[in-house]
Amino acid sequence: MAATSASSPHHRARARSTGRAVSGEAASDTGEAPSKTSSGTASAAPAPPPGPRRLTRRLVQLFVGLALYGFSSGLLIRSGLGLEPWNVLNQGIAEHTGLSIGTVAIVVGAAVLLLWIPIKQRPGLGTVSNVLVVGLSMDATLALVPDGHGWPARVALLVAGIVLNGLATGLYIAARFGAGPRDGLMTGLHRLTGRSLRLCRTAIEIVVVVSGFALGGTVGVGTVLYAVAIGPLAQFFLRICTVPQGPRAGVRAARGILRR
């Protein structure tokens, strides 16, 4: 009995040692490095930082947002109650060239992007993608969605277009892959002239709307409602769609673009 009792601590120590070895081997088999806790026992290493997952989410947000932007613009066109400022110009040019409005949007976006050169703006992935994806999505929407007939259908298309445009704006800005061509023009002029972002944006959009209307673009109640609603809607959706990178960092980064 004495021998058995004396050997018990030894056997228990060996069992604990074996358990630690097995735990380390199991962690190695699953690709996790064993680490020591405060009690000296092994535990699985913490998961790697979510950088790749965050990048994937940003990319998905960018392209979903841009596609949704083109879709919402198509709904506004089908409502026949007025377009957002730049599509007033795009529609006017399309009326005179025979090109689709989506194609014109791509050409105009590329032309605006060229204006970044003298004002020393640098494009990002989101900038170039904006030029291409929005126009293609707009044309696809117009090929699938018919014109609204009757006031209920037209109003529904208008409201859906404005709300979805706000969501799309929040999505692609919160992805933080660079400003769109038109927003970059605004921020570049703000930096060069020292004028407020609100003034620069208003001046640009007045010139765009007047030019588009003169060419036959549709200006109506939808144009006014869009101008009034898009800022608050985009701010609201931006807070929901911001990819975490620190306390409110994404919101602060995009605040200037949305300021009106």
Coordinates of C-alpha atoms in Angstrom, one line a residue:
M1 CA 0.0 0.0 0.0
A2 CA 2.8 2.4 0.8
A3 CA 4.5 1.8 -2.5
T4 CA 1.3 2.4 -4.4
S5 CA 0.6 5.6 -2.5
A6 CA 4.1 6.9 -3.1
S7 CA 3.9 6.4 -6.8
S8 CA 0.6 8.2 -7.3
P9 CA 2.0 11.7 -7.6
H10 CA 4.6 10.5 -10.1
H11 CA 1.8 8.9 -12.3
R12 CA -0.3 12.0 -12.1
A13 CA 2.6 14.2 -13.2
R14 CA 3.2 11.9 -16.2
A15 CA -0.5 12.0 -17.1
R16 CA -0.4 15.8 -17.0
S17 CA 2.7 15.9 -19.2
T18 CA 1.2 13.5 -21.6
G19 CA -2.0 15.6 -21.8
R20 CA 0.1 18.7 -22.6
A21 CA 1.9 16.9 -25.3
V22 CA -1.3 15.7 -26.9
S23 CA -2.8 19.2 -26.7
G24 CA 0.2 20.6 -28.5
E25 CA 0.1 17.9 -31.2
A26 CA -3.7 18.5 -31.7
A27 CA -3.0 22.2 -32.1
S28 CA -0.3 21.4 -34.6
D29 CA -2.6 19.1 -36.6
T30 CA -5.2 21.9 -37.0
G31 CA -2.6 24.5 -38.1
E32 CA -2.7 26.4 -34.8
A33 CA 0.4 27.1 -32.8
P34 CA 0.1 26.1 -29.1
S35 CA 0.5 28.9 -26.7
K36 CA 1.0 29.1 -22.9
T37 CA -1.8 30.4 -20.7
S38 CA -1.1 32.0 -17.3
S39 CA -1.3 28.6 -15.7
G40 CA 1.3 27.1 -17.9
T41 CA -1.0 24.9 -19.9
A42 CA -1.1 24.9 -23.7
S43 CA -3.9 26.5 -25.6
A44 CA -4.7 27.2 -29.3
A45 CA -3.2 30.5 -30.7
P46 CA -5.7 33.3 -31.4
A47 CA -7.3 33.5 -34.9
P48 CA -5.4 35.6 -37.4
P49 CA -6.5 39.2 -37.8
P50 CA -9.5 39.7 -40.1
G51 CA -7.6 41.7 -42.7
P52 CA -8.4 39.4 -45.7
R53 CA -12.0 39.1 -44.7
R54 CA -12.2 42.9 -44.4
L55 CA -10.7 43.3 -47.9
T56 CA -13.2 40.8 -49.3
R57 CA -16.1 42.7 -47.8
R58 CA -14.8 46.0 -49.1
L59 CA -14.5 44.6 -52.6
V60 CA -18.0 43.1 -52.5
Q61 CA -19.4 46.4 -51.2
L62 CA -17.6 48.4 -53.9
F63 CA -19.0 46.4 -56.8
V64 CA -22.4 45.8 -55.4
G65 CA -22.7 49.5 -54.6
L66 CA -21.7 50.5 -58.1
A67 CA -24.0 48.0 -59.8
L68 CA -26.8 49.2 -57.5
Y69 CA -26.1 52.8 -58.4
G70 CA -26.5 52.0 -62.1
F71 CA -29.7 50.1 -61.3
S72 CA -31.2 52.9 -59.3
S73 CA -30.3 55.4 -62.0
G74 CA -32.2 53.2 -64.5
L75 CA -35.2 53.3 -62.2
L76 CA -35.1 57.1 -62.2
I77 CA -35.0 57.1 -66.0
R78 CA -38.0 54.8 -66.2
S79 CA -40.0 56.9 -63.8
G80 CA -39.8 59.8 -66.3
L81 CA -40.1 62.3 -63.4
G82 CA -36.6 63.7 -63.5
L83 CA -33.0 62.5 -63.2
E84 CA -30.0 63.1 -61.0
P85 CA -27.8 66.0 -62.3
W86 CA -25.2 64.1 -64.2
N87 CA -27.7 61.8 -65.8
V88 CA -29.6 64.8 -67.1
L89 CA -26.4 65.6 -69.0
N90 CA -25.9 62.0 -70.0
Q91 CA -29.4 61.7 -71.3
G92 CA -29.1 65.0 -73.2
I93 CA -25.9 63.8 -75.0
A94 CA -27.5 60.4 -75.7
E95 CA -30.4 62.1 -77.4
H96 CA -28.0 63.8 -79.9
T97 CA -25.5 61.0 -80.4
G98 CA -27.7 57.8 -80.7
L99 CA -25.6 56.2 -78.0
S100 CA -27.1 54.5 -75.0
I101 CA -27.2 56.6 -71.8
G102 CA -25.0 54.0 -70.1
T103 CA -22.4 54.3 -72.9
V104 CA -22.5 58.1 -72.6
A105 CA -22.1 57.8 -68.8
I106 CA -18.9 55.8 -69.4
V107 CA -17.5 58.3 -71.9
V108 CA -18.4 61.3 -69.7
G109 CA -16.9 59.6 -66.6
A110 CA -13.7 59.0 -68.5
A111 CA -13.6 62.6 -69.7
V112 CA -14.1 63.9 -66.1
L113 CA -11.4 61.5 -65.0
L114 CA -9.0 63.3 -67.5
L115 CA -9.8 66.6 -65.7
W116 CA -8.1 65.0 -62.6
I117 CA -4.7 65.4 -64.3
P118 CA -4.4 69.2 -64.0
I119 CA -5.9 69.3 -60.5
K120 CA -3.6 66.5 -59.4
Q121 CA -6.1 64.0 -58.1
R122 CA -5.1 60.3 -57.9
P123 CA -7.6 57.7 -59.0
G124 CA -8.2 54.4 -57.1
L125 CA -9.8 51.1 -57.9
G126 CA -13.2 52.5 -57.0
T127 CA -12.6 55.5 -59.4
V128 CA -11.9 53.4 -62.5
S129 CA -14.6 50.8 -61.5
N130 CA -17.1 53.6 -61.1
V131 CA -16.6 54.7 -64.7
L132 CA -17.3 51.3 -66.1
V133 CA -19.7 49.5 -63.8
V134 CA -22.3 52.2 -63.3
G135 CA -22.8 52.7 -67.1
L136 CA -23.0 49.0 -67.8
S137 CA -25.5 48.4 -65.0
M138 CA -27.6 51.3 -66.1
D139 CA -27.9 49.9 -69.6
A140 CA -28.7 46.4 -68.3
T141 CA -31.5 47.9 -66.1
L142 CA -33.0 49.8 -69.0
A143 CA -33.0 46.6 -71.0
L144 CA -35.0 44.7 -68.3
V145 CA -37.2 47.3 -66.7
P146 CA -40.1 48.9 -68.7
D147 CA -41.2 52.5 -68.4
G148 CA -43.6 53.3 -65.6
H149 CA -47.2 53.8 -66.8
G150 CA -49.6 55.7 -64.6
W151 CA -48.7 57.9 -61.6
P152 CA -48.5 55.1 -59.0
A153 CA -45.9 53.2 -61.0
R154 CA -43.9 56.3 -61.8
V155 CA -43.8 57.5 -58.3
A156 CA -42.8 54.1 -57.0
L157 CA -40.0 53.9 -59.5
L158 CA -38.9 57.4 -58.5
V159 CA -38.9 56.7 -54.7
A160 CA -37.2 53.3 -55.1
G161 CA -34.6 54.9 -57.4
I162 CA -33.7 57.7 -54.9
V163 CA -33.6 55.4 -51.8
L164 CA -31.5 52.7 -53.6
N165 CA -29.2 55.4 -54.9
G166 CA -28.6 56.6 -51.4
L167 CA -27.8 53.0 -50.3
A168 CA -25.5 52.5 -53.3
T169 CA -23.7 55.7 -52.4
G170 CA -23.2 54.5 -48.9
L171 CA -21.9 51.1 -50.0
Y172 CA -19.3 52.2 -52.5
I173 CA -18.0 55.2 -50.5
A174 CA -17.7 53.1 -47.3
A175 CA -15.6 50.6 -49.2
R176 CA -12.9 53.2 -49.3
F177 CA -11.4 52.4 -52.8
G178 CA -11.3 56.0 -54.0
A179 CA -13.8 58.7 -54.9
G180 CA -15.8 58.5 -58.1
P181 CA -14.8 60.8 -61.0
R182 CA -17.3 63.5 -60.2
D183 CA -16.6 63.5 -56.5
G184 CA -12.9 63.7 -57.2
L185 CA -13.5 66.7 -59.5
M186 CA -15.4 68.4 -56.6
T187 CA -12.7 67.7 -54.0
G188 CA -9.9 68.7 -56.4
L189 CA -11.6 72.1 -57.1
H190 CA -12.1 72.6 -53.4
R191 CA -8.4 72.1 -52.8
L192 CA -7.3 74.4 -55.6
T193 CA -9.8 77.2 -55.1
G194 CA -10.2 77.1 -51.3
R195 CA -14.0 77.3 -51.7
S196 CA -16.2 75.1 -49.7
L197 CA -17.1 71.6 -50.8
R198 CA -20.8 72.6 -50.8
L199 CA -20.1 75.6 -53.2
C200 CA -17.9 73.5 -55.5
R201 CA -20.5 70.7 -55.7
T202 CA -23.4 73.1 -56.2
A203 CA -21.6 75.0 -59.0
I204 CA -20.6 71.9 -60.8
E205 CA -24.1 70.4 -60.7
I206 CA -25.8 73.6 -61.8
V207 CA -23.6 73.7 -64.9
V208 CA -24.3 70.0 -65.5
V209 CA -28.0 70.3 -65.1
V210 CA -28.4 73.4 -67.2
S211 CA -26.2 71.9 -70.0
G212 CA -28.1 68.6 -69.9
F213 CA -31.5 70.3 -69.9
A214 CA -30.4 72.4 -72.9
L215 CA -29.6 69.2 -74.7
G216 CA -32.9 67.6 -73.9
G217 CA -32.3 65.8 -70.6
T218 CA -35.2 65.3 -68.2
V219 CA -35.5 67.8 -65.4
G220 CA -38.5 67.4 -63.1
V221 CA -39.7 66.9 -59.6
G222 CA -37.4 63.9 -59.3
T223 CA -34.4 66.1 -59.9
V224 CA -35.4 68.3 -57.0
L225 CA -36.3 65.4 -54.7
Y226 CA -33.0 63.7 -55.5
A227 CA -31.0 66.9 -54.7
V228 CA -32.8 67.3 -51.3
A229 CA -32.8 63.6 -50.2
I230 CA -29.5 62.1 -51.5
G231 CA -27.3 63.7 -48.8
P232 CA -29.2 62.6 -45.8
L233 CA -29.9 59.1 -47.3
A234 CA -26.2 58.6 -48.1
Q235 CA -25.1 59.7 -44.7
F236 CA -27.6 57.3 -43.1
F237 CA -26.5 54.3 -45.2
L238 CA -22.8 55.2 -44.8
R239 CA -23.1 54.6 -41.1
I240 CA -24.6 51.2 -41.6
C241 CA -22.2 50.1 -44.4
T242 CA -18.9 51.3 -43.0
V243 CA -16.3 48.5 -42.8
P244 CA -14.8 48.6 -39.3
Q245 CA -11.3 49.9 -39.2
G246 CA -11.4 51.9 -35.9
P247 CA -14.0 54.0 -34.1
R248 CA -16.0 55.8 -36.8
A249 CA -12.9 56.1 -39.0
G250 CA -14.8 55.2 -42.2
V251 CA -17.4 57.8 -41.5
R252 CA -14.8 60.5 -40.9
A253 CA -13.0 59.5 -44.1
A254 CA -16.1 59.9 -46.3
R255 CA -17.6 62.9 -44.5
G256 CA -16.1 65.4 -47.0
I257 CA -17.5 63.7 -50.0
L258 CA -21.1 63.7 -48.7
R259 CA -21.0 67.2 -47.2
R260 CA -23.4 69.5 -49.1

